[in-house]
Amino acid sequence: LTRNIPHLHGDQPQLFRRYQQCNNTITMTRYSVEPDAEVPHSKSRGSHLRVHFKHCREIVHHIQGMPASKANKFLEDVLERKAIVPFTKYTGGIGRKAMAKQCNAPGDKGRWPVKATAVVRDLLSNAVANGESKGLDADKLFISHAQCNRAPPGRRRTYRAHGRIGKYASQPAHIEIILTEKKDDVEKASDDEGEGARGKKITKKMAAQKRFVKVGGA
C-alpha cells in the first residue's frame, strides 16, 4: 500500500495514517442518487445496455414522476404504437408526428423506439418486483428518479471506398430507476384552530399579532 503513496518523507507514519483516513471516507456508489433510508423505496439499474442512448434518454425523461402503473401502461402502448415517445432534446432528423401533440411536451416530434422501450419496461417491472419483495404497495409506487447516462461506445469498423476504414460504433446506455412509495394524503383541518384552517388566508402581520403576548399594563 505504501508503494502507491508518492514521495513519503519526514513523518511517514503520520502521512500514511492520513492516507488511510482519506481512503476510509471514500464510498463507491452504484446510483447517482441515494434516497433516504427511512423512505420506503426500490431500485433497478442496467449497465452497458445495447440500446441507443438518445432513445433511452427521451423515454426515461418522459416517464419520470409518473406512477409505476401508469408508466408501465405507457410503455406497453408505445410498443403497440398506441402512444408515442416525445423527443425534446435529441431532435435532429426526428419527424413530426400528430400523435406527439397529445403529450404534455414541447414540440410535436416523436418516435416509437421499440427496443429501448422494451428494455426500460423490463427495468421498471424489475423495480416494482423489488418493491413488492420489500413489502411495498405496488399501487402507491411512483418513479421518483430515472436517469440515463451514455456508456462507452462499442467500437467496430466498416470498410469504405478506396481502401479506407471508417468507425462503426454503437452508443449503449446506463439506466437507473428508483421507485418511492407515495405518502397518504393528509386530511384538511376542520376546526378553526391554527393558521390557515378552512383555507382562510392569514397575513404575516395577523400571524405576528396572534403570537404577541401582552405583558403588564392595565
CSV table of C-alpha atoms in Angstrom, one decimal:
chain,number,residue,atom,x,y,z
A,1,LEU,CA,0.0,0.0,0.0
A,2,THR,CA,2.9,2.4,0.8
A,3,ARG,CA,4.2,2.0,-2.8
A,4,ASN,CA,1.1,3.8,-4.1
A,5,ILE,CA,1.9,6.9,-1.9
A,6,PRO,CA,4.5,9.1,-3.8
A,7,HIS,CA,7.3,10.9,-2.0
A,8,LEU,CA,6.9,9.9,1.6
A,9,HIS,CA,9.4,12.0,3.5
A,10,GLY,CA,9.8,13.0,7.1
A,11,ASP,CA,6.9,11.8,9.3
A,12,GLN,CA,5.9,8.8,7.2
A,13,PRO,CA,3.6,7.1,9.7
A,14,GLN,CA,1.5,10.3,10.0
A,15,LEU,CA,1.1,10.7,6.3
A,16,PHE,CA,0.3,7.0,6.0
A,17,ARG,CA,-2.5,7.4,8.6
A,18,ARG,CA,-3.8,10.4,6.8
A,19,TYR,CA,-3.9,8.5,3.5
A,20,GLN,CA,-5.8,5.6,5.2
A,21,GLN,CA,-8.4,8.1,6.6
A,22,CYS,CA,-9.0,9.5,3.2
A,23,ASN,CA,-9.5,6.0,1.8
A,24,ASN,CA,-11.9,5.2,4.5
A,25,THR,CA,-14.1,8.2,3.7
A,26,ILE,CA,-14.4,7.4,0.0
A,27,THR,CA,-17.5,5.3,-0.7
A,28,MET,CA,-18.3,3.9,-4.1
A,29,THR,CA,-21.9,4.1,-5.1
A,30,ARG,CA,-23.8,2.4,-7.9
A,31,TYR,CA,-26.6,5.0,-8.1
A,32,SER,CA,-26.2,8.7,-8.8
A,33,VAL,CA,-28.9,9.5,-6.2
A,34,GLU,CA,-29.1,7.7,-2.8
A,35,PRO,CA,-32.6,8.2,-1.3
A,36,ASP,CA,-33.2,8.5,2.5
A,37,ALA,CA,-33.1,5.1,4.1
A,38,GLU,CA,-36.2,5.9,6.1
A,39,VAL,CA,-38.2,6.5,2.9
A,40,PRO,CA,-39.5,3.2,1.5
A,41,HIS,CA,-38.1,2.7,-2.0
A,42,SER,CA,-36.9,0.2,-4.5
A,43,LYS,CA,-34.2,0.3,-7.2
A,44,SER,CA,-33.3,-1.2,-10.5
A,45,ARG,CA,-30.4,-0.5,-12.9
A,46,GLY,CA,-28.8,-1.8,-16.1
A,47,SER,CA,-25.3,-1.1,-17.3
A,48,HIS,CA,-23.9,-1.2,-20.9
A,49,LEU,CA,-27.3,-1.9,-22.4
A,50,ARG,CA,-27.2,-2.3,-26.2
A,51,VAL,CA,-29.9,0.2,-26.9
A,52,HIS,CA,-29.5,3.7,-28.3
A,53,PHE,CA,-28.6,6.2,-25.6
A,54,LYS,CA,-30.7,9.0,-27.2
A,55,HIS,CA,-33.8,6.8,-27.3
A,56,CYS,CA,-33.4,5.8,-23.7
A,57,ARG,CA,-32.9,9.4,-22.6
A,58,GLU,CA,-36.1,10.6,-24.1
A,59,ILE,CA,-38.1,7.6,-22.7
A,60,VAL,CA,-36.7,8.0,-19.2
A,61,HIS,CA,-37.2,11.8,-19.2
A,62,HIS,CA,-40.9,11.4,-20.2
A,63,ILE,CA,-41.8,8.7,-17.6
A,64,GLN,CA,-40.0,10.4,-14.6
A,65,GLY,CA,-42.5,11.3,-11.9
A,66,MET,CA,-45.2,9.0,-13.3
A,67,PRO,CA,-46.9,6.3,-11.1
A,68,ALA,CA,-45.3,3.0,-11.9
A,69,SER,CA,-48.6,1.5,-13.2
A,70,LYS,CA,-49.2,4.5,-15.5
A,71,ALA,CA,-45.6,4.4,-16.8
A,72,ASN,CA,-45.9,0.6,-17.5
A,73,LYS,CA,-49.1,1.2,-19.4
A,74,PHE,CA,-47.5,4.0,-21.4
A,75,LEU,CA,-44.6,1.8,-22.4
A,76,GLU,CA,-46.9,-1.0,-23.4
A,77,ASP,CA,-48.9,1.4,-25.6
A,78,VAL,CA,-45.6,2.6,-27.2
A,79,LEU,CA,-44.8,-1.0,-28.2
A,80,GLU,CA,-48.3,-1.3,-29.7
A,81,ARG,CA,-48.0,2.2,-31.3
A,82,LYS,CA,-50.9,3.5,-29.4
A,83,ALA,CA,-48.7,6.1,-27.7
A,84,ILE,CA,-45.6,7.9,-28.8
A,85,VAL,CA,-42.4,9.0,-27.1
A,86,PRO,CA,-41.9,12.8,-27.5
A,87,PHE,CA,-38.4,13.8,-28.4
A,88,THR,CA,-37.4,17.1,-26.8
A,89,LYS,CA,-33.6,17.1,-26.7
A,90,TYR,CA,-32.2,14.9,-29.5
A,91,THR,CA,-34.5,16.2,-32.2
A,92,GLY,CA,-32.1,16.1,-35.2
A,93,GLY,CA,-33.8,14.2,-38.1
A,94,ILE,CA,-36.8,13.3,-36.0
A,95,GLY,CA,-40.0,13.7,-38.0
A,96,ARG,CA,-43.1,15.5,-36.8
A,97,LYS,CA,-46.0,13.3,-35.7
A,98,ALA,CA,-49.6,14.2,-35.0
A,99,MET,CA,-49.7,11.8,-32.1
A,100,ALA,CA,-46.8,13.8,-30.4
A,101,LYS,CA,-49.2,16.7,-29.8
A,102,GLN,CA,-51.1,14.6,-27.3
A,103,CYS,CA,-48.2,14.6,-24.9
A,104,ASN,CA,-47.6,17.4,-22.5
A,105,ALA,CA,-44.2,18.1,-24.0
A,106,PRO,CA,-42.9,21.0,-26.2
A,107,GLY,CA,-42.9,20.4,-29.9
A,108,ASP,CA,-44.5,17.7,-32.0
A,109,LYS,CA,-41.6,15.4,-32.7
A,110,GLY,CA,-41.6,11.8,-31.6
A,111,ARG,CA,-40.9,8.2,-32.4
A,112,TRP,CA,-41.7,4.6,-31.3
A,113,PRO,CA,-38.3,3.2,-30.2
A,114,VAL,CA,-39.4,-0.4,-29.7
A,115,LYS,CA,-36.1,-1.9,-28.5
A,116,ALA,CA,-35.3,0.8,-26.0
A,117,THR,CA,-38.9,0.9,-24.7
A,118,ALA,CA,-38.9,-2.9,-24.1
A,119,VAL,CA,-35.6,-2.5,-22.1
A,120,VAL,CA,-37.0,0.3,-19.9
A,121,ARG,CA,-40.2,-1.6,-19.4
A,122,ASP,CA,-38.3,-4.6,-18.1
A,123,LEU,CA,-36.2,-2.4,-15.7
A,124,LEU,CA,-39.4,-0.8,-14.4
A,125,SER,CA,-41.0,-4.2,-13.8
A,126,ASN,CA,-37.9,-5.3,-12.0
A,127,ALA,CA,-38.0,-2.3,-9.8
A,128,VAL,CA,-41.7,-2.9,-9.0
A,129,ALA,CA,-40.9,-6.6,-8.2
A,130,ASN,CA,-38.1,-5.4,-5.9
A,131,GLY,CA,-40.5,-3.1,-4.1
A,132,GLU,CA,-43.1,-5.9,-3.6
A,133,SER,CA,-40.4,-8.1,-2.1
A,134,LYS,CA,-39.7,-5.4,0.4
A,135,GLY,CA,-43.4,-5.2,1.3
A,136,LEU,CA,-44.2,-2.0,-0.6
A,137,ASP,CA,-47.6,-1.4,-2.1
A,138,ALA,CA,-47.2,-1.5,-5.9
A,139,ASP,CA,-50.2,0.8,-6.4
A,140,LYS,CA,-48.5,3.6,-4.5
A,141,LEU,CA,-45.1,3.4,-6.2
A,142,PHE,CA,-44.1,6.2,-8.4
A,143,ILE,CA,-40.9,7.0,-10.3
A,144,SER,CA,-39.0,9.4,-8.1
A,145,HIS,CA,-35.7,9.1,-10.0
A,146,ALA,CA,-35.0,7.9,-13.5
A,147,GLN,CA,-31.7,8.6,-15.3
A,148,CYS,CA,-29.9,7.6,-18.4
A,149,ASN,CA,-26.2,8.0,-18.9
A,150,ARG,CA,-24.1,7.4,-22.0
A,151,ALA,CA,-22.0,4.2,-21.8
A,152,PRO,CA,-18.6,3.7,-23.5
A,153,PRO,CA,-19.3,3.1,-27.2
A,154,GLY,CA,-18.8,-0.3,-28.8
A,155,ARG,CA,-16.1,0.1,-31.4
A,156,ARG,CA,-16.3,-1.7,-34.7
A,157,ARG,CA,-15.2,-0.9,-38.2
A,158,THR,CA,-16.8,-0.6,-41.6
A,159,TYR,CA,-14.9,-0.7,-44.9
A,160,ARG,CA,-15.2,2.3,-47.3
A,161,ALA,CA,-14.2,3.0,-50.8
A,162,HIS,CA,-10.5,3.4,-51.9
A,163,GLY,CA,-9.3,1.1,-49.1
A,164,ARG,CA,-10.4,3.4,-46.2
A,165,ILE,CA,-11.8,2.2,-42.9
A,166,GLY,CA,-14.5,4.1,-41.0
A,167,LYS,CA,-15.6,3.8,-37.5
A,168,TYR,CA,-18.8,1.9,-36.8
A,169,ALA,CA,-19.6,2.5,-33.1
A,170,SER,CA,-22.7,1.7,-31.1
A,171,GLN,CA,-24.0,4.1,-28.4
A,172,PRO,CA,-25.1,2.0,-25.4
A,173,ALA,CA,-26.6,3.3,-22.2
A,174,HIS,CA,-26.7,3.0,-18.4
A,175,ILE,CA,-30.2,3.3,-17.0
A,176,GLU,CA,-31.2,3.5,-13.3
A,177,ILE,CA,-34.7,3.8,-11.9
A,178,ILE,CA,-35.8,4.4,-8.3
A,179,LEU,CA,-39.4,4.0,-7.1
A,180,THR,CA,-40.7,5.6,-4.0
A,181,GLU,CA,-43.9,4.8,-2.1
A,182,LYS,CA,-46.3,7.7,-2.2
A,183,LYS,CA,-47.4,9.0,1.2
A,184,ASP,CA,-51.0,9.1,2.2
A,185,ASP,CA,-52.7,12.4,1.8
A,186,VAL,CA,-53.3,14.4,5.0
A,187,GLU,CA,-56.9,15.4,5.6
A,188,LYS,CA,-57.6,19.1,5.8
A,189,ALA,CA,-58.2,20.5,9.3
A,190,SER,CA,-61.9,21.1,10.1
A,191,ASP,CA,-61.6,23.2,13.2
A,192,ASP,CA,-60.9,26.9,13.4
A,193,GLU,CA,-57.7,26.5,15.3
A,194,GLY,CA,-54.3,27.1,13.7
A,195,GLU,CA,-53.2,29.2,10.9
A,196,GLY,CA,-54.8,28.5,7.6
A,197,ALA,CA,-57.7,26.4,8.9
A,198,ARG,CA,-60.6,26.0,6.4
A,199,GLY,CA,-58.4,27.6,3.8
A,200,LYS,CA,-58.5,31.0,5.4
A,201,LYS,CA,-55.6,33.2,4.4
A,202,ILE,CA,-53.6,35.0,7.1
A,203,THR,CA,-51.2,37.8,6.5
A,204,LYS,CA,-47.8,37.9,8.2
A,205,LYS,CA,-49.0,40.9,10.3
A,206,MET,CA,-52.0,38.9,11.6
A,207,ALA,CA,-49.9,35.9,12.4
A,208,ALA,CA,-47.4,38.1,14.3
A,209,GLN,CA,-50.3,39.7,16.3
A,210,LYS,CA,-51.5,36.2,17.3
A,211,ARG,CA,-48.1,35.3,18.5
A,212,PHE,CA,-47.8,38.6,20.5
A,213,VAL,CA,-48.3,38.1,24.2
A,214,LYS,CA,-49.2,41.2,26.2
A,215,VAL,CA,-47.2,41.7,29.3
A,216,GLY,CA,-48.2,44.1,32.2
A,217,GLY,CA,-50.4,47.1,31.7
A,218,ALA,CA,-53.9,47.7,32.9
